[in-house]
mmCIF file with all atom_site columns, C-alpha atoms in Angstrom:
data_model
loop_
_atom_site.group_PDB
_atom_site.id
_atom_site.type_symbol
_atom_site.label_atom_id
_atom_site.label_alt_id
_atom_site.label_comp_id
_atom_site.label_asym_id
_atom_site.label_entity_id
_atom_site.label_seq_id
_atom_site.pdbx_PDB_ins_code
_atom_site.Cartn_x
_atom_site.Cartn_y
_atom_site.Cartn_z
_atom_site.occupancy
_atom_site.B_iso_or_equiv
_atom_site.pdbx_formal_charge
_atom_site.auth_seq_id
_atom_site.auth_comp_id
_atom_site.auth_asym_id
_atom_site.auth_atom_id
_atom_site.pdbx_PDB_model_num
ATOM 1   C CA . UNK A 1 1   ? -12.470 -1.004  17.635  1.00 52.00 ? 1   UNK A CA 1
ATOM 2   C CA . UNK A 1 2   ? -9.371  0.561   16.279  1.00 63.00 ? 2   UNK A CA 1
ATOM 3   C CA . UNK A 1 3   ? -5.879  -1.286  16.947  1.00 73.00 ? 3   UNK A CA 1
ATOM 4   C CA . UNK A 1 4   ? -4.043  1.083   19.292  1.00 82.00 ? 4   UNK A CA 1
ATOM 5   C CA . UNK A 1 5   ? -1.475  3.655   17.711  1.00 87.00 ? 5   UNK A CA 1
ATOM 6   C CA . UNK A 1 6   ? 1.925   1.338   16.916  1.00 86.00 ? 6   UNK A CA 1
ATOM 7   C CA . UNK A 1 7   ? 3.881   4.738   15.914  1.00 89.00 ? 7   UNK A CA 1
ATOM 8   C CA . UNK A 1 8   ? 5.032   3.300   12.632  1.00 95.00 ? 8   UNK A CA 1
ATOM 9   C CA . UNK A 1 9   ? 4.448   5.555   9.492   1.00 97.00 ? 9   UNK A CA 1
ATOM 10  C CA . UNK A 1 10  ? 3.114   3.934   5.987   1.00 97.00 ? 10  UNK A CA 1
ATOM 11  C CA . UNK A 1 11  ? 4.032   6.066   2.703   1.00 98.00 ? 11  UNK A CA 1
ATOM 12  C CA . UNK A 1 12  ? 0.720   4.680   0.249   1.00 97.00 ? 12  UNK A CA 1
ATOM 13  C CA . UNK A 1 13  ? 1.447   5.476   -3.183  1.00 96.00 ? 13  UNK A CA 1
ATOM 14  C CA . UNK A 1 14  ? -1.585  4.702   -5.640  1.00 94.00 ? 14  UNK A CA 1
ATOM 15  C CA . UNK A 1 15  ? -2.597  6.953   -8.289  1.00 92.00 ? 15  UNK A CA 1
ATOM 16  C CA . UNK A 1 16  ? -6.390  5.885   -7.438  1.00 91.00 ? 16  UNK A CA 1
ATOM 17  C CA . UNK A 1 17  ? -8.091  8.173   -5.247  1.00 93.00 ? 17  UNK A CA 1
ATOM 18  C CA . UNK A 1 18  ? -10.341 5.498   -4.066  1.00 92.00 ? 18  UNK A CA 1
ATOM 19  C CA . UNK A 1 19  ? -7.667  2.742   -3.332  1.00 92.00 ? 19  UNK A CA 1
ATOM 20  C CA . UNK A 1 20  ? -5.874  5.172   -1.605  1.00 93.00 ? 20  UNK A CA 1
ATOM 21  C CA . UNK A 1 21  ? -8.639  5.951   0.547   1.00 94.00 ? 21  UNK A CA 1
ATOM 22  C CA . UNK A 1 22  ? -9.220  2.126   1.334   1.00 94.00 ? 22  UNK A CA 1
ATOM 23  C CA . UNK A 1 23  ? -5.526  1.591   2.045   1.00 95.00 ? 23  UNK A CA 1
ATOM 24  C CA . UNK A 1 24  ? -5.243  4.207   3.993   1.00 96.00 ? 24  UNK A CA 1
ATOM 25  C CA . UNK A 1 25  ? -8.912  3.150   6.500   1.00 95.00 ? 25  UNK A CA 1
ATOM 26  C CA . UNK A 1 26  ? -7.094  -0.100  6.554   1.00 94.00 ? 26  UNK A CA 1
ATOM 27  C CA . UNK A 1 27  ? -3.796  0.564   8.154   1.00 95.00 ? 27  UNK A CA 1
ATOM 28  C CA . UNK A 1 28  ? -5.413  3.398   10.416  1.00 94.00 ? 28  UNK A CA 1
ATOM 29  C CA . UNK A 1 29  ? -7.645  1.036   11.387  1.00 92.00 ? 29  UNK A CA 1
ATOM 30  C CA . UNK A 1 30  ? -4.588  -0.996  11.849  1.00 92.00 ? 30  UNK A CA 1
ATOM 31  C CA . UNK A 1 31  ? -2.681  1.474   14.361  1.00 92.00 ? 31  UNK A CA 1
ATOM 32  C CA . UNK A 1 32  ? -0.076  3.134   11.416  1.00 95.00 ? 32  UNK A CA 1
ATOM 33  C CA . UNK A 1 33  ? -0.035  6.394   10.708  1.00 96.00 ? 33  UNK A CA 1
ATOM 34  C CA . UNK A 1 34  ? -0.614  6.884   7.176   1.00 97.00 ? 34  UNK A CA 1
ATOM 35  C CA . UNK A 1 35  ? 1.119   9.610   4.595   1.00 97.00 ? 35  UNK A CA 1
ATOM 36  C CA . UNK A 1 36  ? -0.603  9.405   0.651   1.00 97.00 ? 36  UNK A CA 1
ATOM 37  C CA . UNK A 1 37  ? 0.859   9.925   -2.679  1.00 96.00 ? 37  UNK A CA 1
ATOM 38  C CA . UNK A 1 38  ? -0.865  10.115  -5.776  1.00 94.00 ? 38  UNK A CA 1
ATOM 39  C CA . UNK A 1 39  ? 2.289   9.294   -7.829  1.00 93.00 ? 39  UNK A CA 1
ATOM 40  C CA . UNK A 1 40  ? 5.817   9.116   -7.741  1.00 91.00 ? 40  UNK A CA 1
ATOM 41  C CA . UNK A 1 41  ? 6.436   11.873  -7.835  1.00 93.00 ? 41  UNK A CA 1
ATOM 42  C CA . UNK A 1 42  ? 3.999   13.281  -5.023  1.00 95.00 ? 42  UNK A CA 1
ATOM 43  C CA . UNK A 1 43  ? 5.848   10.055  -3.335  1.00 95.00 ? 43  UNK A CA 1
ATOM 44  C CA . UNK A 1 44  ? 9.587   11.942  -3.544  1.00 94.00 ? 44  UNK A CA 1
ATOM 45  C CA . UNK A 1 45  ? 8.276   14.597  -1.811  1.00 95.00 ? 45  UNK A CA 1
ATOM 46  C CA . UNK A 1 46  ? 6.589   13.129  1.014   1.00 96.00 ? 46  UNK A CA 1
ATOM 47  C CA . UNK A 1 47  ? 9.332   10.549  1.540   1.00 95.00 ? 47  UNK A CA 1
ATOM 48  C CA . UNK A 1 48  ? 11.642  13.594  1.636   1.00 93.00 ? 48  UNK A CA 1
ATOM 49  C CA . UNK A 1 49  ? 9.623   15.611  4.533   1.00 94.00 ? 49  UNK A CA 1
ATOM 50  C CA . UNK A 1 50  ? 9.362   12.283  6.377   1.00 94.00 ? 50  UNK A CA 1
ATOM 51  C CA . UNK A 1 51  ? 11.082  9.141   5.925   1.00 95.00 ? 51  UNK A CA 1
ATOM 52  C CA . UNK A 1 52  ? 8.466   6.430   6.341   1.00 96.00 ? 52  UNK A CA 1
ATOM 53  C CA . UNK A 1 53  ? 8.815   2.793   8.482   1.00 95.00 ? 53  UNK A CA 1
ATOM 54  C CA . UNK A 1 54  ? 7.253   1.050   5.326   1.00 96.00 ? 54  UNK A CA 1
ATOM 55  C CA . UNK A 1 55  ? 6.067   2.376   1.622   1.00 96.00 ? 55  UNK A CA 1
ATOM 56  C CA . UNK A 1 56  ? 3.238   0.548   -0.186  1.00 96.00 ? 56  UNK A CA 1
ATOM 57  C CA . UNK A 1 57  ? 3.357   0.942   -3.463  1.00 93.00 ? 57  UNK A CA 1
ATOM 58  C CA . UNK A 1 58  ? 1.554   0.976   -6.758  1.00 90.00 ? 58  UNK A CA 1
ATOM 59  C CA . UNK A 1 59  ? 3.564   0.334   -9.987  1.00 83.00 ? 59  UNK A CA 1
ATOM 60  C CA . UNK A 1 60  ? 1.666   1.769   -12.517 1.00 81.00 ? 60  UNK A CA 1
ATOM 61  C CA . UNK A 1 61  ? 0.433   5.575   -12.242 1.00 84.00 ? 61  UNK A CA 1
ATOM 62  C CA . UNK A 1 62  ? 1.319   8.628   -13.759 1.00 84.00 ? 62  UNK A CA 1
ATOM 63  C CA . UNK A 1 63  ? 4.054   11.310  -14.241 1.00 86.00 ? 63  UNK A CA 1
ATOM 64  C CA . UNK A 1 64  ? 6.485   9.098   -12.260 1.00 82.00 ? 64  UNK A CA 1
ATOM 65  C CA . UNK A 1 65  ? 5.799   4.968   -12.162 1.00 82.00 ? 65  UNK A CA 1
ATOM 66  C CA . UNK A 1 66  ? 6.731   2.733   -9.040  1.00 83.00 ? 66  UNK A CA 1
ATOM 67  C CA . UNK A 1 67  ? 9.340   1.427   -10.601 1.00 82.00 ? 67  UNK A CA 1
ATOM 68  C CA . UNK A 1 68  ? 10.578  5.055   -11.768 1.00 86.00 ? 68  UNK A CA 1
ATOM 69  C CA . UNK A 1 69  ? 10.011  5.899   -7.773  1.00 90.00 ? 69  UNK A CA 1
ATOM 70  C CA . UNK A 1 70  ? 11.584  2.133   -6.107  1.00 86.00 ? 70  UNK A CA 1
ATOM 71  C CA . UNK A 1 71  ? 15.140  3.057   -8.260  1.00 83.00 ? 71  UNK A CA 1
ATOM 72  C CA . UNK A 1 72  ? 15.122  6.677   -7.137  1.00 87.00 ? 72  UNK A CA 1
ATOM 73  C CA . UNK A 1 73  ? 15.167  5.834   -3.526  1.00 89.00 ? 73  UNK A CA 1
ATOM 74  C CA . UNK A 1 74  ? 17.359  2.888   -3.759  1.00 84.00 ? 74  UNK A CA 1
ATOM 75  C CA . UNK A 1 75  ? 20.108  5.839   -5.140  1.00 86.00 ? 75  UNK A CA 1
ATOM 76  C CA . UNK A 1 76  ? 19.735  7.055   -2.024  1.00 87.00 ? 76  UNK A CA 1
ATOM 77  C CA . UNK A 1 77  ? 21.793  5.202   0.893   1.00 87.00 ? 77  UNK A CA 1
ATOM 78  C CA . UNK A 1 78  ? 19.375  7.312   3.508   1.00 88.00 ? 78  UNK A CA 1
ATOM 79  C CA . UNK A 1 79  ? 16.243  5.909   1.667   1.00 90.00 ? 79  UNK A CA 1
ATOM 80  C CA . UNK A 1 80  ? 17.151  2.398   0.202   1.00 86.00 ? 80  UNK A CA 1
ATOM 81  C CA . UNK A 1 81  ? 16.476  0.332   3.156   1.00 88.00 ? 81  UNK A CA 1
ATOM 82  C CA . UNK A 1 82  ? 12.724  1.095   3.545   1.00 92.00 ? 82  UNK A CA 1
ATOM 83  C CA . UNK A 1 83  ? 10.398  -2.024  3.264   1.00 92.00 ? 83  UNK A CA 1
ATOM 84  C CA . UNK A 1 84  ? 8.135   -1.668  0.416   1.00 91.00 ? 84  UNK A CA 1
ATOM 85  C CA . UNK A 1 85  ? 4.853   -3.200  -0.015  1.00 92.00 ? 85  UNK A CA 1
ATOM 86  C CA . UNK A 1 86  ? 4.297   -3.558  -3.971  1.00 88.00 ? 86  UNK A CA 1
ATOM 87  C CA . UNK A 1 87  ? -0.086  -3.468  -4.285  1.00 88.00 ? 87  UNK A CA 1
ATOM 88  C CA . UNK A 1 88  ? -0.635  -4.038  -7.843  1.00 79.00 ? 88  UNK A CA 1
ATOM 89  C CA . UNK A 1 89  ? -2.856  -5.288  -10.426 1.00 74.00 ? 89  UNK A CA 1
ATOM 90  C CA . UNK A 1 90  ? -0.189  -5.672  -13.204 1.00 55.00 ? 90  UNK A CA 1
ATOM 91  C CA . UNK A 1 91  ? 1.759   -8.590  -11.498 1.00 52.00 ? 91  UNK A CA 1
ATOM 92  C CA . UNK A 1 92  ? 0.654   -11.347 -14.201 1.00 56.00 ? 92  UNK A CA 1
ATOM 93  C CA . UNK A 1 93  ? 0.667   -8.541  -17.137 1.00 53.00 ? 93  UNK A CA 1
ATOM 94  C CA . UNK A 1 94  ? 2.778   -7.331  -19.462 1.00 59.00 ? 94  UNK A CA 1
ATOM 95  C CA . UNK A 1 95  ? 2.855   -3.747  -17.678 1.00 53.00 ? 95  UNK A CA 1
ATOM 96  C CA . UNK A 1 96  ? 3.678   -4.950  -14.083 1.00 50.00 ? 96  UNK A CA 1
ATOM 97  C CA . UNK A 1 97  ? 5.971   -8.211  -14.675 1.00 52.00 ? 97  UNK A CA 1
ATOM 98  C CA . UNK A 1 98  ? 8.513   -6.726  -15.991 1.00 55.00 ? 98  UNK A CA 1
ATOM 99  C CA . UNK A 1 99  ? 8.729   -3.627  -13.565 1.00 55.00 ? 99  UNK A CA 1
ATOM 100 C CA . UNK A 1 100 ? 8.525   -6.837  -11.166 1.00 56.00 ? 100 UNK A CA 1
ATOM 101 C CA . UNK A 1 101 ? 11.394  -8.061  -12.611 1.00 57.00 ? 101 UNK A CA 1
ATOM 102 C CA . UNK A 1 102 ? 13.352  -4.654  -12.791 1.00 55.00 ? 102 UNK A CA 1
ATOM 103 C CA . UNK A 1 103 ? 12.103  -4.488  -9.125  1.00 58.00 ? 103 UNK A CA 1
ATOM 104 C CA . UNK A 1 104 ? 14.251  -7.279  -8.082  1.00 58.00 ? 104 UNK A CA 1
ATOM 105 C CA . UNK A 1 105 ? 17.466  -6.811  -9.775  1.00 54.00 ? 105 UNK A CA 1
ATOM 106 C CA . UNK A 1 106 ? 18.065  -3.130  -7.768  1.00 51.00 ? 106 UNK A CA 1
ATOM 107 C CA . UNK A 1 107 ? 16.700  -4.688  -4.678  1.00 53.00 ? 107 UNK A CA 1
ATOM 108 C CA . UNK A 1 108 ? 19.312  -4.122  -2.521  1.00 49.00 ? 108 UNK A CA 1
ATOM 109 C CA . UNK A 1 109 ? 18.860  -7.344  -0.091  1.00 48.00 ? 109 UNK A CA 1
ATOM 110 C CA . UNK A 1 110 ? 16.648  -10.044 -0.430  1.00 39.00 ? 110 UNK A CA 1
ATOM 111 C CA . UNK A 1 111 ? 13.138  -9.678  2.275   1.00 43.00 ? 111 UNK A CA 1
ATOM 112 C CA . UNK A 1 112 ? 13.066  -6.347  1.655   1.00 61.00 ? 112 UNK A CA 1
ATOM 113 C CA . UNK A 1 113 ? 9.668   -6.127  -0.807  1.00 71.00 ? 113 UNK A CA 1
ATOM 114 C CA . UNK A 1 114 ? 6.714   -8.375  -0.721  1.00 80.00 ? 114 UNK A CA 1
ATOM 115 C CA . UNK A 1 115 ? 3.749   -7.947  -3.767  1.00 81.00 ? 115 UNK A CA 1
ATOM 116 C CA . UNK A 1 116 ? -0.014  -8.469  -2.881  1.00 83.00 ? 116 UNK A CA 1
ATOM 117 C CA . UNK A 1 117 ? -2.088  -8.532  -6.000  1.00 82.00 ? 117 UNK A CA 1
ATOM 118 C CA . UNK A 1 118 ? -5.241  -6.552  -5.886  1.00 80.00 ? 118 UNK A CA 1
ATOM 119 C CA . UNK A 1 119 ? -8.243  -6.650  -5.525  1.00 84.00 ? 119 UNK A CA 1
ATOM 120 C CA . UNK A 1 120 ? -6.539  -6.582  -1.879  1.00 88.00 ? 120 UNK A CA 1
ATOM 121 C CA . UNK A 1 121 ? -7.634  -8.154  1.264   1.00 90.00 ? 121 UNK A CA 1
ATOM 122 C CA . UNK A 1 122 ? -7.599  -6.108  4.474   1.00 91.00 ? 122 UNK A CA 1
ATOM 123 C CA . UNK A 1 123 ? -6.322  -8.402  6.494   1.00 89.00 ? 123 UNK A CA 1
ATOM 124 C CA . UNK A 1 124 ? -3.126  -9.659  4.095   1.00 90.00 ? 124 UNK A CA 1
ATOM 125 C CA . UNK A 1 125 ? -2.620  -6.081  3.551   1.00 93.00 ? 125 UNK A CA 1
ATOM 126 C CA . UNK A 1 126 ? -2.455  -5.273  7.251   1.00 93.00 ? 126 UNK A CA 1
ATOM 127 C CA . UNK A 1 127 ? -0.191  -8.062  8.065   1.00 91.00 ? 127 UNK A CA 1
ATOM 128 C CA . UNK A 1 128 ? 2.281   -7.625  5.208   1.00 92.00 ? 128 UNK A CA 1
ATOM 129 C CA . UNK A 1 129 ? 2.612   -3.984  6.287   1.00 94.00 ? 129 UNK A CA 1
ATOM 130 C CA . UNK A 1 130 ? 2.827   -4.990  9.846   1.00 93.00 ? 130 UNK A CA 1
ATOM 131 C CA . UNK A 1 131 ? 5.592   -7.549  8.624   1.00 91.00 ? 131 UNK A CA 1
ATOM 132 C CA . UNK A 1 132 ? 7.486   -5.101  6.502   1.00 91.00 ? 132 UNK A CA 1
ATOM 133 C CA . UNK A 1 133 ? 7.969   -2.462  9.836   1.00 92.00 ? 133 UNK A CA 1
ATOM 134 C CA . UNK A 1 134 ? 9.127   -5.125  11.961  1.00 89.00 ? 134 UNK A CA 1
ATOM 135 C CA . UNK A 1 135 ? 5.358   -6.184  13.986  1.00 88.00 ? 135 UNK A CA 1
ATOM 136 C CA . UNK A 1 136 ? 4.380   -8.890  14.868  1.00 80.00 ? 136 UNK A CA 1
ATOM 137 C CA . UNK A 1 137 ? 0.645   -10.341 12.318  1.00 74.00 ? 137 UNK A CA 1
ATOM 138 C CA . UNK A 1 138 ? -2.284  -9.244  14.119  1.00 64.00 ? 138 UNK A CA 1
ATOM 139 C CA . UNK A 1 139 ? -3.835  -11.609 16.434  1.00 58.00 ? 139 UNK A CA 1
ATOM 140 C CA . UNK A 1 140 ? -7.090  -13.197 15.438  1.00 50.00 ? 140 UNK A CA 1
ATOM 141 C CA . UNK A 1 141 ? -9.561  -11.128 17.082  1.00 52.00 ? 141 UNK A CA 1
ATOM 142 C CA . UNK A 1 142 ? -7.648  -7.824  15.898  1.00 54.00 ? 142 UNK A CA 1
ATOM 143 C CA . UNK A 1 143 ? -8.407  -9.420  12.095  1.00 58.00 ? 143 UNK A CA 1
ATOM 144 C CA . UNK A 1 144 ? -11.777 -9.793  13.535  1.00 65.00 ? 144 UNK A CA 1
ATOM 145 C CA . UNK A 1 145 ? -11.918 -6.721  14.434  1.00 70.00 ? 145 UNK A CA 1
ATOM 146 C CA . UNK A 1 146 ? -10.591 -5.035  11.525  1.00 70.00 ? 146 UNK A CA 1
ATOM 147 C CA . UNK A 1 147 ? -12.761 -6.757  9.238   1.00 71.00 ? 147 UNK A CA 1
ATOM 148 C CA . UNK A 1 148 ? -15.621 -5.807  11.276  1.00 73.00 ? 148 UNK A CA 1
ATOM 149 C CA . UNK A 1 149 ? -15.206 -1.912  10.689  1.00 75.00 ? 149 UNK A CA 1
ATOM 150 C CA . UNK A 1 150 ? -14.442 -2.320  6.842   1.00 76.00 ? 150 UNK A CA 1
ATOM 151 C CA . UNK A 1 151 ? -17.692 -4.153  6.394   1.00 75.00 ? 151 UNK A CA 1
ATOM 152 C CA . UNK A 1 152 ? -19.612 -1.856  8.515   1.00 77.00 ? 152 UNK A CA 1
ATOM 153 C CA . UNK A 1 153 ? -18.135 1.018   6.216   1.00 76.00 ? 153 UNK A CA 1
ATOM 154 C CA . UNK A 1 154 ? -19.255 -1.350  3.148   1.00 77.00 ? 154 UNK A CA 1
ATOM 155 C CA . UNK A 1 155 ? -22.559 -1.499  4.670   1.00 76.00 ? 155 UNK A CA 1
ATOM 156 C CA . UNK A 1 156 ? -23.163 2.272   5.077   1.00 80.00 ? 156 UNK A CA 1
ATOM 157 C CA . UNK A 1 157 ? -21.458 3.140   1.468   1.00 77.00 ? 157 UNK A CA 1
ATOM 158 C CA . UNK A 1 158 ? -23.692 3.807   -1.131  1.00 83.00 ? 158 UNK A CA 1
ATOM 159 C CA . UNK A 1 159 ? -24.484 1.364   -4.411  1.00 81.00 ? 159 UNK A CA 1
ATOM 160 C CA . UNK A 1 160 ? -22.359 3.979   -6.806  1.00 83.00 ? 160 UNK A CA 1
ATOM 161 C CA . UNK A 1 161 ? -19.415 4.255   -4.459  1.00 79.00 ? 161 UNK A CA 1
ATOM 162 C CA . UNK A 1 162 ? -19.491 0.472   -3.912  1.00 76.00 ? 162 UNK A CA 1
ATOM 163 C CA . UNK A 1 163 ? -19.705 -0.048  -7.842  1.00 80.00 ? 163 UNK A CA 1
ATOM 164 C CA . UNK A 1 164 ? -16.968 2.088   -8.741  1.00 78.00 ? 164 UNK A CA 1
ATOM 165 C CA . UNK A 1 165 ? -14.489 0.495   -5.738  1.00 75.00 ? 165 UNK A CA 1
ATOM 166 C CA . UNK A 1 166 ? -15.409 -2.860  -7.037  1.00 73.00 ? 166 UNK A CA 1
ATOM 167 C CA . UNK A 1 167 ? -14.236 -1.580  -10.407 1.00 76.00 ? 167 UNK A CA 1
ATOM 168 C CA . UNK A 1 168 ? -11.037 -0.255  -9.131  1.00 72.00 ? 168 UNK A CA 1
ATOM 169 C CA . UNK A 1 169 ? -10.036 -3.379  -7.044  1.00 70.00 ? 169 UNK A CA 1
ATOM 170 C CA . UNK A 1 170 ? -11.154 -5.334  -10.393 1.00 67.00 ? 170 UNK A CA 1
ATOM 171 C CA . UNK A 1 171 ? -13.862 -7.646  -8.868  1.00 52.00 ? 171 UNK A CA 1
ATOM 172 C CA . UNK A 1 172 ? -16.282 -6.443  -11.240 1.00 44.00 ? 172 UNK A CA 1
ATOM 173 C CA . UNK A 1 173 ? -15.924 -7.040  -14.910 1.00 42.00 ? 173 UNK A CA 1
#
């Protein structure tokens, strides 16, 4: 069962069509309205038609980076107090770290970014985005819940899509 509508908007940005499309079944699932972004970029744009309660964001993806994206709307007095969500795979690596790092010196005030490392976990995803607009963590049996209807949308996926997810969230090697 679906968590009821919350009326908080999520901005994903992931240049992955397939972790975008997870994200997005999670925090539907979790009661957010959900806006995508393949890039930076794409991000601007949709940030600029609607100013989201939370972003979650990946750092490294084409034509514009997170990083590129994060110090764009900081600029902006209007924009720079969003939560963001960093979801990345780079955090121990030479090509996340330091964005990490870069991250956290414009940060206007401390709390306002938290980084999950994928492969991500529904439920730590949902919470940190339910942290970062201001909810309350999801109650047991919502997690329950929730982690119900991603496995039963595992369990009906077929092997290829299931491979190539795998591969994306980095479980497989």
């Amino acid at each position: 069962m679906m968590a009821e509508k919350n009326g908080k908007t999520v901005l994903v940005v992931d240049d992955e069509p397939d972790v975008r499309l997870f994200l997005r079944t999670v925090l539907e699932d979790a009661g957010f309205d959900v806006m995508l972004a393949a890039n930076g970029k794409e991000a601007l744009e949709r940030v600029t038609e609607k100013k989201p309660d939370v972003i979650s964001l990946d750092l490294v993806m084409p034509k514009m980076s997170g990083l590129k994206f994060y110090k764009y709307i900081q600029k902006n007095p209007d924009r720079a107090d969003i939560p963001v969500v960093v979801i990345t795979a780079h955090a121990r690596d030479e090509f996340g770290k330091g964005d990490l790092a870069k991250i956290e010196a414009v940060r206007p005030q401390a709390g306002r970014m938290r980084v999950l490392e994928k492969p991500v976990q529904p439920e730590a995803y949902a919470n940190a985005i339910r942290e970062a607009a201001g909810l309350e963590a999801l109650e047991a049996e919502g997690n329950r819940e929730l982690k119900d209807r991603v496995a039963e949308g595992i369990r009906k996926a077929d092997k290829g899509t299931l491979e190539q997810v795998l591969r994306i969230l980095g479980r497989q090697s």
